Amino acid sequence: MAEERNVLGGELEPCGTDPVTGFYRDGCCSTGPEDLGSHTVCAVVTADFLRHQRQVGNDLSTPRPEYSFPGLRPGDRWCVVAVRWLQAYDAGAAAPVVLASTHERALEVIPLEALRAHAVDVPADPRSLS
């Protein structure tokens, strides 16, 4: 199998392990035929993003152990569904993204310019994003 690529054309880098993210819960925004939602955007979630997602019916804050989902807090890095990130972008509530960890398939939904406009180097203490 070919290595997965990020939106910059490089090798897909890990997104996050605390909590462990990814459709496959491997820390990467890898995708495949089973990932119908396309969990391909490595977002550093903010309070605004989480609030927006809850308002549109996508509660990312409440733990769901039955799905191995810990519930997110501002500063967590998480592979989010591309259309959900774009929805937040359109509403002015986009979360920062880590381009090297965002899968190239996100570009099927989101223009690269939009992702670049929200690109971020994750600070040493990502909890400062709350």
CSV table of C-alpha atoms in Angstrom, one decimal:
chain,number,residue,atom,x,y,z
A,1,MET,CA,0.0,0.0,0.0
A,2,ALA,CA,1.3,3.5,-0.9
A,3,GLU,CA,2.1,5.8,2.0
A,4,GLU,CA,-0.6,8.4,2.7
A,5,ARG,CA,0.0,12.0,1.7
A,6,ASN,CA,-0.9,15.3,3.4
A,7,VAL,CA,-2.4,18.4,1.8
A,8,LEU,CA,1.1,19.7,1.2
A,9,GLY,CA,2.1,16.6,-0.8
A,10,GLY,CA,4.4,15.2,1.9
A,11,GLU,CA,4.1,12.1,4.0
A,12,LEU,CA,1.1,12.2,6.3
A,13,GLU,CA,2.3,13.0,9.8
A,14,PRO,CA,0.6,11.9,13.1
A,15,CYS,CA,-2.1,14.2,14.4
A,16,GLY,CA,-2.5,13.3,18.0
A,17,THR,CA,-2.2,10.6,20.7
A,18,ASP,CA,-3.6,12.4,23.8
A,19,PRO,CA,-6.4,11.6,23.1
A,20,VAL,CA,-5.6,9.0,20.4
A,21,THR,CA,-7.3,10.3,17.3
A,22,GLY,CA,-8.1,9.1,13.8
A,23,PHE,CA,-10.8,7.0,12.2
A,24,TYR,CA,-8.7,4.0,12.9
A,25,ARG,CA,-7.6,5.3,16.3
A,26,ASP,CA,-3.9,5.2,15.3
A,27,GLY,CA,-3.1,8.9,15.9
A,28,CYS,CA,-3.2,9.8,12.2
A,29,CYS,CA,-5.9,11.2,9.9
A,30,SER,CA,-5.6,8.1,7.7
A,31,THR,CA,-8.7,7.3,5.7
A,32,GLY,CA,-10.0,4.4,3.7
A,33,PRO,CA,-13.3,2.9,2.3
A,34,GLU,CA,-14.7,2.3,5.8
A,35,ASP,CA,-14.3,6.0,6.7
A,36,LEU,CA,-17.5,7.3,5.2
A,37,GLY,CA,-17.2,10.6,7.0
A,38,SER,CA,-13.7,11.3,5.8
A,39,HIS,CA,-12.0,12.1,9.1
A,40,THR,CA,-9.1,13.8,7.3
A,41,VAL,CA,-8.6,17.2,8.9
A,42,CYS,CA,-6.2,17.4,11.8
A,43,ALA,CA,-7.8,20.2,13.8
A,44,VAL,CA,-6.6,21.8,17.1
A,45,VAL,CA,-10.0,22.2,18.5
A,46,THR,CA,-11.0,25.5,20.2
A,47,ALA,CA,-13.9,26.4,22.5
A,48,ASP,CA,-15.6,28.2,19.5
A,49,PHE,CA,-15.3,25.2,17.2
A,50,LEU,CA,-16.6,22.8,19.9
A,51,ARG,CA,-19.5,25.1,20.6
A,52,HIS,CA,-20.3,25.5,16.9
A,53,GLN,CA,-20.2,21.7,16.4
A,54,ARG,CA,-22.5,21.1,19.4
A,55,GLN,CA,-25.0,23.7,18.0
A,56,VAL,CA,-25.1,21.9,14.6
A,57,GLY,CA,-25.7,18.5,16.3
A,58,ASN,CA,-22.1,17.2,16.4
A,59,ASP,CA,-21.3,17.0,20.1
A,60,LEU,CA,-17.5,16.5,20.3
A,61,SER,CA,-17.3,17.4,24.0
A,62,THR,CA,-19.3,14.6,25.6
A,63,PRO,CA,-17.4,11.3,26.1
A,64,ARG,CA,-18.8,8.3,24.2
A,65,PRO,CA,-16.8,5.3,25.6
A,66,GLU,CA,-18.8,2.9,23.4
A,67,TYR,CA,-17.1,4.5,20.4
A,68,SER,CA,-13.7,4.9,22.2
A,69,PHE,CA,-14.4,8.6,22.1
A,70,PRO,CA,-13.0,10.5,25.2
A,71,GLY,CA,-14.8,13.9,24.6
A,72,LEU,CA,-12.6,16.8,23.5
A,73,ARG,CA,-11.4,19.9,25.2
A,74,PRO,CA,-9.9,23.0,23.7
A,75,GLY,CA,-6.3,22.3,22.6
A,76,ASP,CA,-6.9,18.7,21.7
A,77,ARG,CA,-5.7,17.6,18.3
A,78,TRP,CA,-8.4,15.6,16.5
A,79,CYS,CA,-9.1,14.2,13.0
A,80,VAL,CA,-12.4,15.9,12.2
A,81,VAL,CA,-14.7,15.2,9.3
A,82,ALA,CA,-13.9,17.4,6.3
A,83,VAL,CA,-17.4,18.6,5.7
A,84,ARG,CA,-17.8,19.4,9.4
A,85,TRP,CA,-14.7,21.5,9.4
A,86,LEU,CA,-15.9,23.3,6.2
A,87,GLN,CA,-19.3,23.9,7.9
A,88,ALA,CA,-17.5,25.6,10.8
A,89,TYR,CA,-15.3,27.5,8.4
A,90,ASP,CA,-18.3,28.9,6.6
A,91,ALA,CA,-19.8,29.9,10.0
A,92,GLY,CA,-16.6,31.7,11.1
A,93,ALA,CA,-15.8,29.1,13.7
A,94,ALA,CA,-13.1,27.0,12.0
A,95,ALA,CA,-10.5,25.3,14.2
A,96,PRO,CA,-6.8,25.7,13.4
A,97,VAL,CA,-5.4,22.9,11.3
A,98,VAL,CA,-2.1,21.1,11.2
A,99,LEU,CA,-1.4,20.8,7.4
A,100,ALA,CA,1.3,18.2,7.6
A,101,SER,CA,-1.2,16.0,9.5
A,102,THR,CA,-4.2,16.7,7.3
A,103,HIS,CA,-4.9,14.0,4.7
A,104,GLU,CA,-4.8,15.0,1.1
A,105,ARG,CA,-8.4,13.6,0.7
A,106,ALA,CA,-9.6,16.7,2.6
A,107,LEU,CA,-8.9,18.6,-0.5
A,108,GLU,CA,-11.9,16.8,-2.2
A,109,VAL,CA,-14.1,18.9,0.1
A,110,ILE,CA,-12.0,21.9,1.3
A,111,PRO,CA,-10.0,24.4,-0.8
A,112,LEU,CA,-6.3,24.4,0.2
A,113,GLU,CA,-6.5,28.2,0.6
A,114,ALA,CA,-9.1,27.7,3.4
A,115,LEU,CA,-6.9,25.2,5.2
A,116,ARG,CA,-3.8,27.4,4.7
A,117,ALA,CA,-5.7,30.4,6.2
A,118,HIS,CA,-6.2,28.4,9.4
A,119,ALA,CA,-2.8,26.6,9.5
A,120,VAL,CA,-1.1,26.6,12.9
A,121,ASP,CA,2.0,25.4,14.5
A,122,VAL,CA,0.8,23.8,17.7
A,123,PRO,CA,2.0,25.7,20.8
A,124,ALA,CA,3.9,23.9,23.5
A,125,ASP,CA,0.8,24.1,25.6
A,126,PRO,CA,-2.2,23.7,23.2
A,127,ARG,CA,-4.6,24.2,26.1
A,128,SER,CA,-3.9,27.9,25.7
A,129,LEU,CA,-6.3,27.8,22.7
A,130,SER,CA,-9.4,27.7,25.0
